[in-house]
PDB file of C-alpha atoms and ligand atoms in Angstrom:
ATOM      1  CA  MET A 494      31.209 -23.465  -8.182  1.00  0.00           C
ATOM      2  CA  SER A 495      29.863 -19.985  -7.506  1.00  0.00           C
ATOM      3  CA  GLU A 496      30.220 -17.139  -9.993  1.00  0.00           C
ATOM      4  CA  LYS A 497      32.674 -14.318  -9.443  1.00  0.00           C
ATOM      5  CA  LEU A 498      31.158 -11.143  -8.060  1.00  0.00           C
ATOM      6  CA  THR A 499      31.698  -8.386 -10.617  1.00  0.00           C
ATOM      7  CA  LEU A 500      31.965  -4.658  -9.971  1.00  0.00           C
ATOM      8  CA  ASP A 501      28.744  -4.179 -11.937  1.00  0.00           C
ATOM      9  CA  ALA A 502      26.907  -6.715  -9.812  1.00  0.00           C
ATOM     10  CA  LEU A 503      28.187  -5.008  -6.663  1.00  0.00           C
ATOM     11  CA  ARG A 504      27.004  -1.601  -7.914  1.00  0.00           C
ATOM     12  CA  LYS A 505      23.568  -3.012  -8.702  1.00  0.00           C
ATOM     13  CA  LEU A 506      23.355  -4.545  -5.245  1.00  0.00           C
ATOM     14  CA  ARG A 507      24.416  -1.257  -3.633  1.00  0.00           C
ATOM     15  CA  ASP A 508      21.792   0.725  -5.607  1.00  0.00           C
ATOM     16  CA  GLN A 509      19.111  -1.781  -4.729  1.00  0.00           C
ATOM     17  CA  LYS A 510      19.949  -1.669  -1.008  1.00  0.00           C
ATOM     18  CA  GLN A 511      20.102   2.143  -1.031  1.00  0.00           C
ATOM     19  CA  LYS A 512      16.581   2.269  -2.500  1.00  0.00           C
ATOM     20  CA  GLU A 513      15.297  -0.148   0.121  1.00  0.00           C
ATOM     21  CA  LEU A 514      16.911   1.843   2.937  1.00  0.00           C
ATOM     22  CA  ALA A 515      15.499   5.113   1.547  1.00  0.00           C
ATOM     23  CA  MET A 516      12.000   3.637   1.810  1.00  0.00           C
ATOM     24  CA  ARG A 517      12.549   3.071   5.519  1.00  0.00           C
ATOM     25  CA  ASP A 518      13.936   6.577   6.152  1.00  0.00           C
ATOM     26  CA  PRO A 519      11.242   8.586   7.987  1.00  0.00           C
ATOM     27  CA  SER A 520      12.289  12.040   6.720  1.00  0.00           C
ATOM     28  CA  ASN A 521      10.019  13.691   4.130  1.00  0.00           C
ATOM     29  CA  LYS A 522       7.497  10.877   4.174  1.00  0.00           C
ATOM     30  CA  GLU A 523       3.801  11.730   4.051  1.00  0.00           C
ATOM     31  CA  MET A 524       2.331   8.216   3.913  1.00  0.00           C
ATOM     32  CA  GLN A 525       3.060   5.127   5.981  1.00  0.00           C
ATOM     33  CA  VAL A 526       2.589   1.411   5.453  1.00  0.00           C
ATOM     34  CA  ILE A 527       3.202  -0.526   8.656  1.00  0.00           C
ATOM     35  CA  VAL A 528       3.453  -4.306   8.676  1.00  0.00           C
ATOM     36  CA  GLY A 529       2.791  -6.281  11.864  1.00  0.00           C
ATOM     37  CA  MET A 530       5.858  -8.415  12.478  1.00  0.00           C
ATOM     38  CA  GLY A 531       5.014 -10.037  15.790  1.00  0.00           C
ATOM     39  CA  THR A 532       5.472 -13.772  16.152  1.00  0.00           C
ATOM     40  CA  CYS A 533       1.957 -14.295  14.829  1.00  0.00           C
ATOM     41  CA  GLY A 534       2.590 -12.062  11.799  1.00  0.00           C
ATOM     42  CA  ILE A 535       5.853 -13.722  10.831  1.00  0.00           C
ATOM     43  CA  ALA A 536       4.317 -17.177  11.257  1.00  0.00           C
ATOM     44  CA  ALA A 537       1.525 -16.138   8.864  1.00  0.00           C
ATOM     45  CA  GLY A 538       3.929 -14.845   6.189  1.00  0.00           C
ATOM     46  CA  ALA A 539       4.440 -11.159   7.075  1.00  0.00           C
ATOM     47  CA  LYS A 540       8.027 -11.215   5.780  1.00  0.00           C
ATOM     48  CA  GLU A 541       6.807 -12.049   2.262  1.00  0.00           C
ATOM     49  CA  THR A 542       4.088  -9.407   2.591  1.00  0.00           C
ATOM     50  CA  PHE A 543       6.643  -6.797   3.679  1.00  0.00           C
ATOM     51  CA  ALA A 544       8.946  -7.643   0.759  1.00  0.00           C
ATOM     52  CA  ALA A 545       6.072  -7.503  -1.757  1.00  0.00           C
ATOM     53  CA  ILE A 546       4.912  -4.102  -0.489  1.00  0.00           C
ATOM     54  CA  LEU A 547       8.460  -2.706  -0.665  1.00  0.00           C
ATOM     55  CA  ASP A 548       8.828  -4.069  -4.180  1.00  0.00           C
ATOM     56  CA  ALA A 549       5.461  -2.705  -5.377  1.00  0.00           C
ATOM     57  CA  LEU A 550       6.217   0.753  -3.972  1.00  0.00           C
ATOM     58  CA  GLU A 551       9.658   0.744  -5.503  1.00  0.00           C
ATOM     59  CA  GLN A 552       8.294  -0.238  -8.919  1.00  0.00           C
ATOM     60  CA  ARG A 553       5.838   2.652  -8.670  1.00  0.00           C
ATOM     61  CA  GLY A 554       8.623   5.026  -7.601  1.00  0.00           C
ATOM     62  CA  MET A 555       6.648   5.923  -4.453  1.00  0.00           C
ATOM     63  CA  ALA A 556       9.510   7.448  -2.494  1.00  0.00           C
ATOM     64  CA  THR A 557       7.192   9.426  -0.200  1.00  0.00           C
ATOM     65  CA  VAL A 558       5.881   6.302   1.519  1.00  0.00           C
ATOM     66  CA  LEU A 559       7.506   5.170   4.740  1.00  0.00           C
ATOM     67  CA  VAL A 560       7.481   1.387   5.059  1.00  0.00           C
ATOM     68  CA  ARG A 561       8.101   0.084   8.525  1.00  0.00           C
ATOM     69  CA  GLN A 562       7.443  -2.833  10.761  1.00  0.00           C
ATOM     70  CA  THR A 563       5.864  -3.045  14.155  1.00  0.00           C
ATOM     71  CA  GLY A 564       5.044  -5.740  16.694  1.00  0.00           C
ATOM     72  CA  CYS A 565       1.797  -7.595  17.044  1.00  0.00           C
ATOM     73  CA  MET A 566      -1.250  -5.332  16.542  1.00  0.00           C
ATOM     74  CA  GLY A 567      -3.377  -7.641  18.703  1.00  0.00           C
ATOM     75  CA  LEU A 568      -5.166  -9.123  15.713  1.00  0.00           C
ATOM     76  CA  CYS A 569      -3.431 -12.517  15.620  1.00  0.00           C
ATOM     77  CA  HIS A 570      -6.450 -14.146  13.966  1.00  0.00           C
ATOM     78  CA  SER A 571      -6.044 -11.882  10.923  1.00  0.00           C
ATOM     79  CA  GLU A 572      -2.275 -11.913  10.344  1.00  0.00           C
ATOM     80  CA  PRO A 573      -0.471 -10.682   8.396  1.00  0.00           C
ATOM     81  CA  THR A 574      -1.858  -7.252   9.288  1.00  0.00           C
ATOM     82  CA  VAL A 575      -0.942  -4.020   7.537  1.00  0.00           C
ATOM     83  CA  GLU A 576      -1.792  -0.498   8.687  1.00  0.00           C
ATOM     84  CA  VAL A 577      -1.988   2.191   6.019  1.00  0.00           C
ATOM     85  CA  ILE A 578      -1.816   5.902   6.826  1.00  0.00           C
ATOM     86  CA  VAL A 579      -2.532   8.245   3.935  1.00  0.00           C
ATOM     87  CA  PRO A 580      -3.271  11.938   4.580  1.00  0.00           C
ATOM     88  CA  GLY A 581      -6.909  12.833   3.943  1.00  0.00           C
ATOM     89  CA  MET A 582      -8.061   9.213   4.338  1.00  0.00           C
ATOM     90  CA  PRO A 583      -9.034   7.217   7.435  1.00  0.00           C
ATOM     91  CA  SER A 584      -6.147   5.140   8.799  1.00  0.00           C
ATOM     92  CA  VAL A 585      -7.060   1.476   8.542  1.00  0.00           C
ATOM     93  CA  ILE A 586      -5.659  -1.950   9.323  1.00  0.00           C
ATOM     94  CA  TYR A 587      -6.016  -4.610   6.668  1.00  0.00           C
ATOM     95  CA  GLY A 588      -6.069  -8.286   7.653  1.00  0.00           C
ATOM     96  CA  ASN A 589      -4.877 -11.506   6.021  1.00  0.00           C
ATOM     97  CA  VAL A 590      -2.535  -9.549   3.784  1.00  0.00           C
ATOM     98  CA  ASN A 591      -0.496 -11.980   1.731  1.00  0.00           C
ATOM     99  CA  ALA A 592       2.038 -10.770  -0.858  1.00  0.00           C
ATOM    100  CA  LYS A 593      -0.622 -10.452  -3.582  1.00  0.00           C
ATOM    101  CA  ILE A 594      -2.969  -8.416  -1.403  1.00  0.00           C
ATOM    102  CA  GLY A 595       0.005  -6.309  -0.264  1.00  0.00           C
ATOM    103  CA  ARG A 596       0.601  -5.322  -3.885  1.00  0.00           C
ATOM    104  CA  GLN A 597      -3.124  -4.647  -4.295  1.00  0.00           C
ATOM    105  CA  ILE A 598      -3.059  -2.321  -1.268  1.00  0.00           C
ATOM    106  CA  VAL A 599      -0.197  -0.368  -2.840  1.00  0.00           C
ATOM    107  CA  GLU A 600      -2.034  -0.075  -6.182  1.00  0.00           C
ATOM    108  CA  GLU A 601      -5.515   0.704  -4.915  1.00  0.00           C
ATOM    109  CA  HIS A 602      -5.069   2.430  -1.539  1.00  0.00           C
ATOM    110  CA  VAL A 603      -1.671   4.141  -1.684  1.00  0.00           C
ATOM    111  CA  VAL A 604      -1.624   5.005  -5.392  1.00  0.00           C
ATOM    112  CA  GLY A 605      -5.355   5.005  -6.231  1.00  0.00           C
ATOM    113  CA  ARG A 606      -6.564   6.516  -2.910  1.00  0.00           C
ATOM    114  CA  LYS A 607      -9.375   3.982  -2.608  1.00  0.00           C
ATOM    115  CA  LEU A 608     -10.105   1.838   0.474  1.00  0.00           C
ATOM    116  CA  LEU A 609     -10.266  -1.923  -0.019  1.00  0.00           C
ATOM    117  CA  ASP A 610     -13.424  -2.189   2.097  1.00  0.00           C
ATOM    118  CA  LYS A 611     -13.690  -5.989   2.191  1.00  0.00           C
ATOM    119  CA  LEU A 612     -10.153  -6.426   3.530  1.00  0.00           C
ATOM    120  CA  ILE A 613     -10.295  -3.883   6.359  1.00  0.00           C
ATOM    121  CA  CYS A 614     -10.273  -5.603   9.718  1.00  0.00           C
ATOM    122  CA  ASP A 615      -9.883  -2.637  12.080  1.00  0.00           C
ATOM    123  CA  ARG A 616      -9.505   1.086  12.399  1.00  0.00           C
ATOM    124  CA  PRO A 617      -6.944   2.148  15.019  1.00  0.00           C
ATOM    125  CA  ALA A 618      -8.475   3.881  18.057  1.00  0.00           C
ATOM    126  CA  MET A 619      -8.046   7.660  17.939  1.00  0.00           C
ATOM    127  CA  ASP A 620      -5.978   7.671  21.153  1.00  0.00           C
ATOM    128  CA  ILE A 621      -3.423   5.410  19.468  1.00  0.00           C
ATOM    129  CA  ILE A 622      -3.085   7.293  16.209  1.00  0.00           C
ATOM    130  CA  GLY A 623      -3.642  10.774  17.745  1.00  0.00           C
TER     131      GLY A 623
HETATM  132  S1  FES B 562       1.723 -12.494  18.930  1.00  0.00           S
HETATM  133 FE1  FES B 562       0.540 -12.294  20.720  1.00  0.00          FE
HETATM  134  S2  FES B 562      -1.222 -11.160  20.140  1.00  0.00           S
HETATM  135 FE2  FES B 562      -0.108 -11.561  18.290  1.00  0.00          FE
END
């Protein structure tokens, strides 16, 4: 038999969902983390990657980072792919980003402002990011 849903549990759930929604709200965001969620990305585990990145950012209180999803980035061989846009740094696409690497990207690139050179698989063409 399932447990009764308490008012406290409902409030916690509401707060949690509000935080998650705030991370997807584009206003006042200076950095972006974009997860490729095409068929190839989802098949490779992009949903887990997306959830891990959201969780890592939330734990760090990084409310100025917009987390969003996009379609296939054309790099099916390297899914899940994650594009990171941080002002003052080159925009890059990381490949083979599982949940653990997603958390590492948050710690080292977004928070620490350091590129994870070995995991970069592409830099978006200037006409795309322009
Ligand atoms: S799903 Fe077709 S290129 Fe990735």
